[in-house]
Amino acid sequence: MNPVVSVLFVGGVLGIGAYVVAVLDRAFGPVSRGPRDWFVWPIRRAAFLAVQRRTETERPDAEAWILAPALLAALAAAGLTAVPVTPSLAVADVSAGVVLFGAAMIIVMVAVFLQGWSPNSLFPLIGAYRFAAMALSFGIPFSLVVLTTAIPAESLSVGAIVASQEGLWNVVRQPLGLPVYLVTGAAVAFWGPFRIPEGTDLAGGAVLEASGSARAVWRIARAGVLVTLSVMGAAIFLGGHLGPVLPGWAWTALKTLVLLAVFVWSGHAFARMRVERFVWFGWVVLLPVALVDVFASGILAL
Amino acid sequence: MGLRGWLGRLAVGVEVPVFPVVGGGAREAIQDLRLRPELELVDSPRHAAVMLVVGAFPPGDVDGLAQVHDQLAPPRRTVRWGGEPVASLPDAVVVDGGEDAVVAAITETFAELMSDPDRGEPPILPDVDPVEWRGVGPYGQGGMGMTGGTPYGRPMAERGPARDGLELDRVPITIGPWLPTLPPGLRLDVVFQGDVLQEVEVGPAPIVPGEGSDLFVRALTEPVPIAEMELARARHHLRLLAEILRVEDLAVASRRALRLVHGIRPGATGEVERLAAALVRAGLYALALRGVGRLDRPPPGPAARATGVAVDARSDDPEYRKLGFEPVTVEGGDAAARVRLLLAETVQALELAAKAGPARAGGRGVVEAPRGRLEVGEPPPERTLLDLAPEVLVGQEWGDAVTIIHTLDLDVEAAGREIPV
C-alpha cells in the first residue's frame, strides 16, 4: 500500500475505533443518558480536554512525558498494520505479522512505565511499577495464544492465518485461545479489572498528573490499543474478513465491534484486581491454560 | 471567537469535572453529589476544572488548600459551598443553599469559564523552588549539598532493609488530608518502600466536626424508635459500601448502592440482596478483597463480628431481645468478611425496622452504633479504630491499605468528638 494512504488508513481506523470505544464506554458506564448522549459526550469531553491546559510538575522528565502517549499510539498503529482488512487490503501483511503484533503489544509496558515515571510524582510511579510487575504474568500467556493460531496455518502471516480458517474458525478449533486472549488483551490495555496502574486507589495512578491534551492523547492511544487488539482478535480467532454475503471489510468491522464491545463492557463489570492476585492468576491459571492450548493445537496439527 | 472559545462552548454540556475538598459535617452531602448527572467528582486536581470546598474548617489559612488549588489545571475556578469563606481561597464563589443551588452554581461557573478560558483563577502561591536548586545534571544529580536529609525542601529517599532482606529506598511522604481516595480529613504521614508502607502515623485533621445531632448518641441517654435507628444503620452501611465499591473501581455498583440509600424502606430487602449477588458476580471478593487486612484482635463492633465473634450491645437490650435479635457474624476477619457482614447487617437492619413498629430502645448508657459500641464515658468506636490504623497498615501495599482503611470505616471527624457523660 502507498505509504501516505497507509498512514491515513491506520490513523483513520484508530481514530474511528477510539471514538467507538468512547461511545461504548459511555453506554456501558455508570452515567448513561441515552443514545444521543453516547455519541455526543466523547466530542464534548475531547473539547474540554483541548481547552484545559497541560500541567507541569516539579522537575519532570519532560521529553519522556511527551513521548509516552505518542509511543502508545505508535504501538497500536504498528500492531494494526499486520492485519488484512479484506483479502487484498493490508498495510503490511508481513511474513511474521503475528510476531510484529505480539512485540508491539508487549512494548505497551514501556509506554505505561514512561507515563508513570516522567511526572516525578509518587502515585504515577507506583502505577508504573505495578504495570511492570504485571507484565510478565500476562505477556507469556498472551504471546502463546497468539502464536498458537499460526500452527494450523503453518505461517506467521496474519493473512495466512485468516485464510486457514476458511472451513473452521480458530475460536472453535482452539476453544481455549479466545478466552485467554480476551483476558490477557484487557491486561495489555490495562483495562477493566486490570486497570491496576491507573486504579482509583492511586487517584488515577500513571495518568494522575496528566491534564488537557496530554490526557486526551493518552486516552485516545489507550483506546487505539483496544481497537488493535479487537481487529487482531477478529482476524486470528473469528476468521477476519471471511463470511458470506457481506463484503470482507464489513465482516472485519462487525467482528471487531463485537470484541470491542466485550472489552469495553468488561471495563465496568468487574472489580479492579489486586496485583498479587493478578500475578497468581497469570502463572497458576492463564499460563497452564495457554500451554494446553499450544499442546492441543500441536497434536491436532500432527 | 478563536478556536479555544469555540471548543470551550462545545465543552459546556459535559459533566463538570469537580475536585472535592471535604471539611467537617459534609461527608454525606459530597457523596450525594456523586449521583448528580451534571457533575463528575474526580480524584486528582489535575483532572478538574472546579474545586469545590465544602464543610467546616478551622479559622485562618487551612493547610494545603492553596497547594491543591494551584494543582488544578488552568482554566480553573473555586466554589465554596456553605459555611464561612476560607481565608486560603480568596477568589472562591460562595454558595449558600442546598444541593440544587450548588450544582447550579458549579455548572454556571463552568459555563463562564469555558466561554472565556482566559478568565480562570491565577495561582495563589508563587511558582518558585522551596529552597535554592543546586543540582547540576538535568535531574539534580551531582550538585553539592543535594544529597541526604531534606536538601531541596523535600526529604531525600534513604535506604533501609525491606521485607525480603534487600536494601531499598525509603520515601517519606504525607498523603491526604484532601485526597478523595481516603476518608475526608484523613492525613497519613508514611514511609514507603516500593509501594509497601513501612511506617504510618495518622496526622492531625485540619477539619472541624460538623454540627447536627447523632441519633445513636441521643440513644445513649433517651429511648429512640428502633425502626429509626435501624434505618440509620442501613443507610450508613450502604454509604460505606458505595465508598468501598468506588475505590475498588466498581463505579456502576457504587452508584447503585448510593441510590439505595435514598430508596430504602423497612422490610424491603430484595434490592440489597440483588446488589449483594451482583457484587459476587463482579468478582469483588475473589479479585479484590479476599485475604486483605485480616485482623486478629479487632475492637468490638462490625470488625469483630466479621471474625465470627458475636459481640453486639443490642444483645443485652430487652427491646431488641423481644424482636428476637441475634447478632449477625461472618467468619474470616478479612476485608471480604467485613463487606459480607455489611450487607448482611443491612438486610437485618431493614427486617428489624419492619418488625419493630413503634418500639423504642436506648437510655441505657450504651448503644450499638454502626461502627461499634458507643458507651458513656468511653472513647467513641471511631477513635479506637483510628488508633488501630497504624498497626494494621504497616507492611501493607498501598492498594490493600486503601481497602483496609475503607473496610474498617475510618472516620477522622467522628473520632474527634466527645461522648457526653
XYZ file of C-alpha atoms in Angstrom:
723
model
C 0.000 0.000 0.000
C 1.146 3.539 -0.754
C 2.857 4.985 2.386
C 0.645 8.095 2.541
C -2.523 6.044 2.090
C -1.229 3.586 4.716
C -0.750 6.327 7.301
C -4.186 7.793 6.571
C -5.758 4.336 6.683
C -4.182 3.324 10.016
C -4.865 6.752 11.527
C -8.448 6.642 10.312
C -9.129 3.157 11.692
C -7.587 4.055 15.061
C -9.412 7.398 15.219
C -12.808 5.955 14.359
C -12.129 2.986 16.633
C -11.201 5.252 19.554
C -14.464 7.169 19.049
C -16.406 3.875 19.048
C -14.632 2.884 22.301
C -15.679 6.195 23.875
C -19.299 5.732 22.719
C -19.433 2.160 24.048
C -17.745 3.255 27.271
C -20.441 5.844 27.831
C -23.189 3.337 27.011
C -21.889 0.691 29.438
C -20.592 3.157 32.050
C -22.079 4.463 35.299
C -23.572 7.577 33.683
C -25.691 6.901 30.622
C -28.227 9.421 29.386
C -29.466 7.672 26.268
C -28.179 7.060 22.737
C -27.800 10.712 21.702
C -25.597 11.356 24.737
C -23.432 8.300 23.948
C -22.448 9.833 20.603
C -22.141 13.485 21.685
C -20.369 13.001 25.011
C -16.964 11.919 23.573
C -16.864 15.075 21.428
C -17.711 17.385 24.321
C -15.225 15.617 26.557
C -12.469 15.952 23.937
C -13.340 19.645 23.563
C -12.941 20.179 27.327
C -9.559 18.445 27.343
C -8.491 20.580 24.376
C -9.348 23.738 26.339
C -7.738 22.561 29.569
C -4.032 23.348 29.784
C -1.348 20.750 30.307
C 0.051 20.883 33.823
C 3.667 20.852 34.803
C 5.031 19.034 37.799
C 8.172 19.708 39.750
C 11.225 18.619 37.720
C 9.514 16.137 35.381
C 11.242 14.112 32.679
C 9.570 16.365 30.107
C 10.691 14.560 26.946
C 9.613 11.160 28.217
C 6.264 12.597 29.306
C 5.574 13.787 25.749
C 6.937 10.564 24.271
C 4.803 8.164 26.358
C 1.371 8.763 24.722
C 2.999 9.033 21.287
C 4.700 5.675 21.847
C 1.422 4.089 22.970
C -0.350 5.358 19.835
C 2.551 4.225 17.630
C 2.425 0.721 19.124
C -1.313 0.490 18.468
C -0.673 1.591 14.874
C 2.226 -0.837 14.399
C 0.113 -3.768 15.573
C -2.695 -2.780 13.241
C -0.549 -2.721 10.103
C -0.194 -6.515 10.074
C -3.936 -7.255 9.778
C -5.565 -7.714 6.333
C -8.954 -5.964 6.382
C -10.041 -7.649 3.130
C -8.306 -10.451 1.183
C -6.425 -7.844 -0.838
C -6.165 -4.889 1.570
C -3.472 -4.870 4.246
C -0.971 -2.175 5.096
C 1.834 -4.695 5.532
C 0.828 -8.362 5.699
C 4.407 -9.287 6.541
C 5.512 -12.915 6.812
C 5.836 -12.654 10.630
C 2.758 -10.483 11.219
C 1.654 -12.055 14.494
C 5.174 -11.682 15.874
C 5.166 -7.984 14.962
C 1.775 -7.573 16.658
C 2.844 -9.505 19.768
C 6.040 -7.457 20.080
C 4.145 -4.160 19.738
C 1.651 -5.157 22.424
C 4.332 -6.254 24.883
C 6.165 -2.932 24.462
C 2.993 -1.175 25.702
C 4.572 -1.838 29.092
C 7.376 0.614 28.236
C 4.882 3.357 27.301
C 2.954 2.905 30.552
C 6.177 2.899 32.544
C 7.305 6.141 30.891
C 3.919 7.735 31.536
C 4.160 6.865 35.226
C 7.831 7.647 35.613
C 8.093 11.001 33.889
C 5.953 13.358 36.045
C 8.262 12.789 39.044
C 5.346 12.041 41.338
C 4.743 9.169 43.770
C 1.399 7.651 42.747
C 2.131 7.680 38.994
C 5.456 5.997 39.752
C 3.747 3.289 41.826
C 1.333 2.791 38.910
C 4.274 2.403 36.536
C 5.982 -0.205 38.702
C 2.703 -2.084 39.184
C 2.379 -2.499 35.416
C 5.988 -3.623 35.117
C 5.297 -6.203 37.848
C 2.227 -7.456 35.970
C 3.767 -7.559 32.513
C 5.411 -10.988 32.550
C 2.322 -12.588 34.080
C 0.093 -11.648 31.142
C 2.773 -11.313 28.465
C 3.681 -15.010 28.233
C 0.131 -16.460 28.012
C -0.840 -13.631 25.633
C 2.054 -14.399 23.290
C 1.406 -18.150 23.479
C -2.258 -17.981 22.436
C -1.473 -15.514 19.642
C 1.340 -17.676 18.258
C -0.751 -20.858 18.570
C -3.106 -19.530 15.882
C -0.160 -19.843 13.468
C 0.048 -23.639 13.922
C -2.935 -24.604 11.683
C -1.862 -22.028 9.102
C 1.779 -23.188 9.190
C 2.623 -19.496 8.753
C 3.162 -16.430 10.967
C 1.486 -14.171 8.416
C -1.893 -12.874 9.582
C -3.232 -13.178 6.021
C -2.356 -16.882 6.003
C -3.896 -17.369 9.478
C -7.169 -15.826 8.271
C -7.101 -17.977 5.108
C -6.528 -21.128 7.192
C -9.909 -20.529 8.912
C -11.863 -20.915 5.645
C -13.536 -24.115 6.825
C -13.338 -23.700 10.602
C -12.639 -20.601 12.696
C -9.911 -20.786 15.304
C -12.408 -19.911 18.034
C -13.812 -23.448 17.502
C -10.549 -25.177 16.623
C -8.731 -23.658 19.609
C -11.516 -23.070 22.169
C -9.110 -22.019 24.934
C -7.403 -19.395 22.763
C -10.002 -16.610 22.565
C -10.887 -16.549 26.303
C -7.204 -16.316 27.261
C -6.675 -13.699 24.526
C -9.533 -11.544 25.816
C -8.335 -11.693 29.431
C -4.680 -11.054 28.657
C -5.622 -8.492 25.989
C -7.545 -6.481 28.590
C -4.431 -6.663 30.762
C -2.237 -5.426 27.865
C -4.557 -2.416 27.573
C -4.679 -2.049 31.416
C -8.432 -2.065 31.037
C -11.294 -3.052 33.345
C -10.287 -5.391 36.166
C -6.674 -4.857 35.079
C -6.775 -1.069 35.457
C -4.121 -1.709 38.074
C -1.613 1.031 37.063
C -4.447 3.601 36.854
C -6.596 2.460 39.792
C -8.781 4.716 41.910
C -6.669 3.750 44.930
C -3.847 5.680 43.225
C -6.229 8.535 42.244
C -5.531 7.749 38.581
C -2.004 6.343 39.015
C 0.102 6.632 35.857
C -2.219 9.320 34.470
C -2.835 11.209 37.763
C -0.704 14.217 36.824
C -1.766 14.412 33.156
C -4.305 17.008 32.085
C -5.552 18.682 28.936
C -4.256 17.480 25.577
C -1.714 15.133 27.215
C -4.521 13.268 28.942
C -6.668 13.264 25.790
C -3.871 11.780 23.664
C -3.177 9.122 26.300
C -6.868 8.157 26.436
C -7.122 8.019 22.618
C -3.925 5.955 22.382
C -5.184 3.514 25.009
C -8.465 3.159 23.108
C -6.321 2.581 19.998
C -4.638 -0.354 21.723
C -8.087 -1.848 22.415
C -9.013 -1.355 18.749
C -5.844 -3.082 17.549
C -6.431 -5.960 19.977
C -10.001 -6.312 18.673
C -9.061 -6.151 14.977
C -6.348 -8.766 15.511
C -8.607 -10.926 17.700
C -11.235 -10.865 14.940
C -8.598 -11.884 12.375
C -6.871 -14.726 14.217
C -9.840 -16.230 16.099
C -13.034 -15.231 14.233
C -11.931 -15.653 10.624
C -11.287 -11.943 9.951
C -12.814 -10.916 6.626
C -14.258 -14.373 5.902
C -18.040 -14.620 5.792
C -20.979 -14.920 3.410
C -22.992 -12.186 1.627
C -21.335 -9.098 3.120
C -18.052 -7.746 1.759
C -14.837 -8.690 3.604
C -14.300 -5.279 5.218
C -17.826 -5.393 6.686
C -17.156 -8.771 8.308
C -13.888 -7.447 9.748
C -15.699 -4.383 11.113
C -18.558 -6.404 12.607
C -16.332 -8.949 14.308
C -14.077 -6.165 15.595
C -17.090 -4.359 17.025
C -18.201 -7.490 18.882
C -14.793 -7.928 20.526
C -14.545 -4.205 21.256
C -17.940 -4.336 22.983
C -16.787 -7.291 25.107
C -13.621 -5.424 26.112
C -15.449 -2.199 26.968
C -18.254 -3.981 28.848
C -15.682 -5.850 30.966
C -14.297 -2.467 31.951
C -17.412 -1.753 34.001
C -18.394 -5.267 35.037
C -15.551 -6.331 37.315
C -13.723 -5.002 40.354
C -10.087 -3.980 39.958
C -7.849 -6.948 40.667
C -5.087 -6.787 43.281
C -1.583 -7.005 41.781
C -0.686 -10.049 43.871
C -3.911 -11.821 42.888
C -3.270 -10.990 39.235
C 0.262 -12.416 39.305
C -1.091 -15.598 40.906
C -3.862 -15.757 38.285
C -1.365 -15.233 35.458
C 1.025 -18.003 36.461
C -1.356 -20.550 38.031
C -4.370 -20.244 35.709
C -3.624 -18.386 32.465
C -0.203 -19.873 31.698
C -1.222 -23.565 32.121
C -4.391 -22.964 30.061
C -2.319 -21.283 27.342
C 0.128 -24.215 27.343
C -2.738 -26.718 26.987
C -3.900 -24.595 24.028
C -0.437 -24.892 22.433
C -0.119 -28.655 23.006
C -3.686 -29.449 21.887
C -3.245 -27.412 18.706
C 0.125 -29.070 18.067
C -1.343 -32.570 18.445
C -4.269 -31.676 16.147
C -1.861 -30.365 13.553
C 0.239 -33.558 13.524
C -14.051 33.912 18.695
C -10.938 31.799 18.425
C -10.696 28.028 18.249
C -10.291 27.815 22.033
C -13.504 29.745 22.609
C -15.378 27.547 20.129
C -14.082 24.375 21.801
C -14.998 25.838 25.181
C -18.606 26.371 24.077
C -18.700 22.801 22.784
C -17.417 21.546 26.154
C -20.169 23.204 28.200
C -22.527 20.203 28.048
C -20.035 17.764 29.576
C -20.258 16.820 33.258
C -18.284 19.420 35.173
C -15.102 17.792 36.498
C -15.055 18.762 40.172
C -12.314 18.145 42.737
C -13.985 17.974 46.162
C -12.262 19.230 49.311
C -14.337 17.987 52.218
C -14.321 19.522 55.685
C -16.364 18.656 58.769
C -20.019 17.663 58.508
C -20.064 17.349 54.713
C -19.241 13.706 54.054
C -22.785 12.680 53.130
C -23.512 15.831 51.133
C -20.476 15.304 48.920
C -21.321 11.632 48.464
C -24.822 12.562 47.298
C -23.303 14.883 44.690
C -21.828 11.786 43.042
C -25.347 10.919 41.876
C -25.842 14.263 40.134
C -25.660 13.864 36.349
C -24.321 17.413 35.898
C -21.090 16.713 37.805
C -18.193 14.294 37.767
C -16.280 14.180 41.050
C -12.656 13.399 40.172
C -9.829 12.013 42.304
C -6.996 14.197 41.013
C -6.953 18.014 40.972
C -5.221 17.754 37.583
C -8.431 16.356 36.096
C -10.739 19.058 37.478
C -11.936 22.456 36.308
C -13.714 23.392 39.535
C -12.512 22.943 43.108
C -15.476 22.525 45.456
C -14.742 23.348 49.085
C -17.435 22.152 51.457
C -17.819 21.677 55.212
C -16.293 23.188 58.326
C -12.602 24.150 58.608
C -10.605 25.833 61.370
C -10.312 29.629 61.048
C -7.351 31.138 59.198
C -5.260 29.548 56.455
C -6.060 25.875 56.068
C -3.042 23.687 55.485
C -2.638 22.572 51.886
C -5.728 24.168 50.322
C -3.778 26.737 48.308
C -1.451 23.983 47.037
C -4.413 21.875 45.934
C -5.909 24.935 44.213
C -2.736 25.543 42.241
C -2.613 21.902 41.181
C -5.848 22.261 39.220
C -5.003 22.612 35.556
C -5.999 26.055 34.195
C -8.601 27.281 33.479
C -9.946 26.722 36.982
C -12.435 28.176 39.449
C -13.218 27.585 43.115
C -16.661 27.229 44.683
C -17.209 27.383 48.445
C -20.434 25.641 49.479
C -21.937 26.636 52.835
C -20.013 27.719 55.903
C -17.600 30.603 56.238
C -15.354 31.708 53.361
C -11.916 30.086 53.603
C -9.042 32.523 54.018
C -6.696 30.427 51.840
C -9.052 30.722 48.845
C -9.852 34.423 48.350
C -11.359 34.116 44.840
C -13.912 31.395 45.636
C -17.535 31.800 44.536
C -19.522 31.420 47.780
C -22.817 29.499 47.614
C -25.376 29.000 50.336
C -28.355 26.737 49.951
C -28.938 23.103 49.144
C -27.666 20.619 46.621
C -29.558 22.144 43.695
C -28.098 25.579 44.458
C -24.521 24.355 44.479
C -24.985 22.274 41.311
C -26.448 25.333 39.583
C -23.539 27.493 40.793
C -20.949 24.965 39.616
C -22.470 24.489 36.156
C -22.840 28.247 35.742
C -19.258 28.865 36.841
C -18.042 26.157 34.458
C -20.031 27.605 31.550
C -18.495 31.054 32.202
C -15.049 29.513 32.422
C -15.442 27.621 29.160
C -16.847 30.626 27.313
C -13.778 32.628 28.282
C -10.995 30.229 29.333
C -8.568 33.083 29.997
C -10.676 34.294 32.948
C -9.804 31.398 35.258
C -8.241 31.964 38.673
C -4.485 32.657 38.803
C -2.230 30.607 41.091
C -2.318 31.592 44.760
C 1.229 30.601 45.641
C 4.424 31.770 43.895
C 5.858 29.237 41.430
C 9.314 29.081 42.987
C 11.527 26.313 44.304
C 11.100 25.705 48.059
C 14.827 26.285 48.517
C 17.602 27.128 46.072
C 18.144 24.390 43.482
C 21.833 23.435 43.413
C 21.638 20.324 41.254
C 23.997 20.078 38.282
C 22.550 17.411 35.978
C 19.072 17.577 34.484
C 17.685 15.559 37.393
C 19.641 17.267 40.114
C 22.369 14.695 40.265
C 25.876 15.711 41.208
C 25.182 19.061 42.874
C 26.943 19.972 46.104
C 24.645 19.715 49.098
C 21.909 17.930 47.129
C 22.177 14.573 48.910
C 20.890 13.419 52.281
C 18.337 14.975 54.596
C 15.981 17.499 53.024
C 18.341 19.472 50.746
C 15.647 20.823 48.434
C 12.781 21.220 50.830
C 11.859 17.630 50.015
C 13.044 14.664 52.085
C 15.503 12.512 50.156
C 14.958 8.781 49.870
C 17.261 6.983 52.303
C 17.987 3.295 52.015
C 16.820 0.691 54.507
C 16.214 -3.069 54.676
C 12.959 -4.213 53.027
C 10.777 -7.185 53.995
C 12.694 -9.555 51.694
C 16.108 -8.585 53.025
C 17.086 -6.249 50.159
C 18.157 -2.642 50.694
C 15.569 -0.331 49.129
C 14.868 3.405 49.102
C 12.625 4.635 51.906
C 10.451 7.551 50.775
C 8.788 9.656 53.495
C 5.641 11.403 52.275
C 2.370 12.848 53.524
C -0.830 11.556 51.904
C -4.059 13.475 52.488
C -5.888 15.179 54.101
C -7.628 16.233 50.858
C -7.219 13.062 48.797
C -10.722 11.883 47.751
C -9.479 8.292 47.735
C -9.236 8.489 51.554
C -11.967 9.420 54.049
C -12.287 13.225 54.429
C -9.600 14.790 56.599
C -7.503 11.634 56.942
C -3.837 12.594 56.782
C -1.246 9.835 56.746
C 2.446 10.537 57.322
C 4.005 7.437 55.830
C 7.307 5.925 54.768
C 7.088 3.919 51.539
C 9.442 1.245 50.311
C 8.261 0.494 46.799
C 4.505 0.560 47.349
C 4.771 -1.044 50.800
C 4.040 1.087 53.856
C 6.903 0.754 56.335
C 5.817 3.430 58.800
C 2.394 5.002 59.274
C 1.258 7.822 61.516
C -2.156 9.441 61.474
C -1.605 13.205 61.301
C -3.790 15.987 62.729
C -7.019 16.552 60.796
C -7.499 20.179 59.659
C -11.290 19.964 59.817
C -13.858 20.986 62.397
C -16.585 18.478 63.336
C -19.877 19.453 61.746
C -22.999 20.375 63.619
C -26.012 18.133 63.932
C -27.215 15.513 66.366
C -26.384 11.857 66.007
C -29.311 9.529 66.613
C -27.084 6.929 68.281
C -25.544 9.488 70.666
C -29.080 10.534 71.605
C -29.969 6.873 72.235
C -27.331 6.759 74.997
C -29.497 8.910 77.223
C -33.068 8.521 75.950
C -35.124 5.857 74.190
C -35.448 6.391 70.431
C -37.503 4.391 67.908
C -35.739 1.162 66.954
C -37.017 1.500 63.383
C -35.298 4.887 63.045
C -32.021 3.549 64.437
C -32.041 0.504 62.176
C -32.848 2.535 59.073
C -29.986 4.890 60.003
C -27.713 1.841 60.351
C -28.793 0.517 56.937
C -28.151 3.912 55.338
C -24.745 4.172 56.980
C -23.761 0.694 55.789
C -24.919 1.389 52.225
C -22.994 4.667 52.139
C -19.866 2.867 53.306
C -20.439 0.126 50.748
C -20.766 2.741 47.986
C -17.406 4.198 49.002
C -15.714 0.779 49.121
C -17.078 -0.074 45.659
C -15.858 3.259 44.306
C -12.257 2.722 45.411
C -12.373 -0.844 44.066
C -13.318 0.612 40.641
C -16.904 -0.664 40.573
C -18.481 2.686 39.709
C -21.756 1.260 38.388
C -22.378 -0.795 41.559
C -21.261 2.127 43.747
C -23.971 4.371 42.270
C -26.489 1.568 42.712
C -25.633 1.357 46.438
C -25.852 5.127 46.776
C -29.275 5.226 45.112
C -30.422 2.571 47.592
C -29.524 4.905 50.495
C -32.341 7.182 49.404
C -34.773 4.439 48.468
C -34.721 2.005 51.388
C -37.880 1.129 53.294
C -38.401 -1.116 56.340
C -38.563 -4.743 55.236
C -37.602 -4.042 51.597
C -34.532 -6.264 51.485
C -34.843 -7.542 47.909
C -32.788 -4.839 46.218
C -29.974 -5.145 48.801
C -29.882 -8.909 48.277
C -29.766 -8.436 44.494
C -26.892 -5.961 44.913
C -25.064 -8.489 47.112
C -25.430 -11.155 44.407
C -24.223 -8.710 41.727
C -21.089 -7.977 43.756
C -20.212 -11.682 43.827
C -20.588 -11.811 40.024
C -18.412 -8.683 39.700
C -15.592 -10.546 41.453
C -15.440 -8.076 44.356
C -14.423 -10.756 46.841
C -12.397 -13.047 44.574
C -10.434 -10.333 42.760
C -10.132 -7.511 45.268
C -10.927 -8.282 48.901
C -10.201 -11.878 49.871
C -7.323 -12.222 52.327
C -6.756 -8.451 52.654
C -6.346 -6.883 56.109
C -7.091 -9.893 58.294
C -7.471 -8.738 61.913
C -6.584 -10.913 64.908
C -7.974 -8.839 67.777
C -10.457 -6.322 66.363
C -12.291 -3.913 68.665
C -15.962 -4.682 69.483
C -18.262 -3.859 66.583
C -18.633 -4.871 62.936
C -14.912 -5.644 62.583
C -15.184 -8.168 65.434
C -18.412 -9.677 64.088
C -16.565 -10.173 60.773
C -14.184 -12.502 62.647
C -17.082 -14.658 63.865
C -17.329 -13.111 67.364
C -20.960 -12.364 68.270
C -20.310 -9.156 70.210
C -23.121 -6.613 69.873
C -24.558 -4.226 72.505
C -28.063 -4.875 71.127
C -27.890 -8.450 72.515
C -28.256 -7.053 76.071
C -31.126 -4.740 75.196
C -34.521 -6.111 76.326
C -36.361 -4.325 73.496
C -34.129 -5.897 70.860
C -34.431 -9.303 72.569
C -38.220 -9.042 72.252
C -37.706 -8.759 68.483
C -35.662 -11.969 68.526
C -32.410 -10.143 67.743
C -29.309 -12.303 67.235
C -26.029 -10.686 66.112
C -25.009 -11.453 62.526
C -21.494 -12.867 62.245
C -19.247 -13.770 59.321
C -16.090 -15.897 59.518
C -12.775 -14.767 58.021
C -11.800 -11.439 59.564
C -10.567 -10.014 56.240
C -11.894 -7.186 54.056
C -14.155 -9.635 52.209
C -15.720 -10.751 55.513
C -16.243 -7.128 56.566
C -18.114 -6.327 53.347
C -20.216 -9.510 53.580
C -21.112 -8.510 57.136
C -22.009 -5.010 55.989
C -24.518 -6.414 53.500
C -25.929 -8.987 55.943
C -26.368 -6.319 58.636
C -28.094 -4.015 56.155
C -30.636 -6.740 55.387
C -31.028 -7.469 59.114
C -31.499 -3.764 59.913
C -34.277 -3.434 57.325
C -36.010 -6.525 58.726
C -35.700 -5.203 62.309
C -37.062 -1.817 61.236
C -40.129 -3.569 59.798
C -40.643 -5.746 62.889
C -40.054 -3.027 65.489
C -43.140 -0.924 64.852
C -43.241 1.933 67.385
C -40.909 0.141 69.890
C -38.136 2.252 71.389
C -34.741 1.311 72.773
C -31.937 3.246 74.449
C -31.298 5.332 77.537
C -29.016 2.629 78.997
C -25.723 4.476 78.520
C -24.579 2.010 75.887
C -25.712 1.511 72.293
C -24.526 -0.392 69.241
C -23.726 2.353 66.712
C -22.955 1.468 63.060
C -19.200 1.496 63.729
C -19.325 -0.334 67.067
C -20.035 0.001 70.764
C -20.834 3.538 71.900
C -20.687 3.954 75.669
C -20.961 6.917 78.017
C -17.534 7.918 79.324
C -15.671 5.737 76.806
C -13.903 6.905 73.649
C -16.104 6.575 70.535
C -15.562 3.444 68.393
C -14.196 5.644 65.586
C -11.272 6.682 67.817
C -10.470 3.084 68.711
C -10.476 2.158 65.024
C -8.322 5.156 64.087
C -5.791 4.293 66.832
C -5.635 0.782 65.397
C -4.869 2.031 61.879
C -1.041 2.458 62.030
C -0.522 -1.061 63.392
C -2.804 -2.608 60.763
C -1.474 -0.605 57.819
C 2.269 -1.146 58.338
C 3.569 -3.798 55.944
C 0.632 -3.431 53.541
C 0.861 -2.499 49.871
C -0.834 0.823 49.155
C -3.818 -0.691 47.314
C -4.515 -3.065 50.194
C -4.055 -0.212 52.672
C -6.802 1.780 50.918
C -9.087 -1.276 51.035
C -8.384 -1.711 54.765
C -8.975 1.976 55.536
C -12.407 1.833 53.914
C -13.498 -1.592 55.157
C -12.540 -0.562 58.714
C -14.713 2.509 58.151
C -12.176 5.045 59.475
C -13.729 8.439 60.182
C -11.457 11.222 61.392
C -14.283 13.616 62.124
C -16.300 11.213 64.304
C -13.097 10.073 66.054
C -12.607 13.628 67.303
C -15.978 14.001 69.002
C -16.554 13.735 72.721
C -19.314 11.471 74.032
C -21.410 13.365 76.599
C -21.286 11.916 80.124
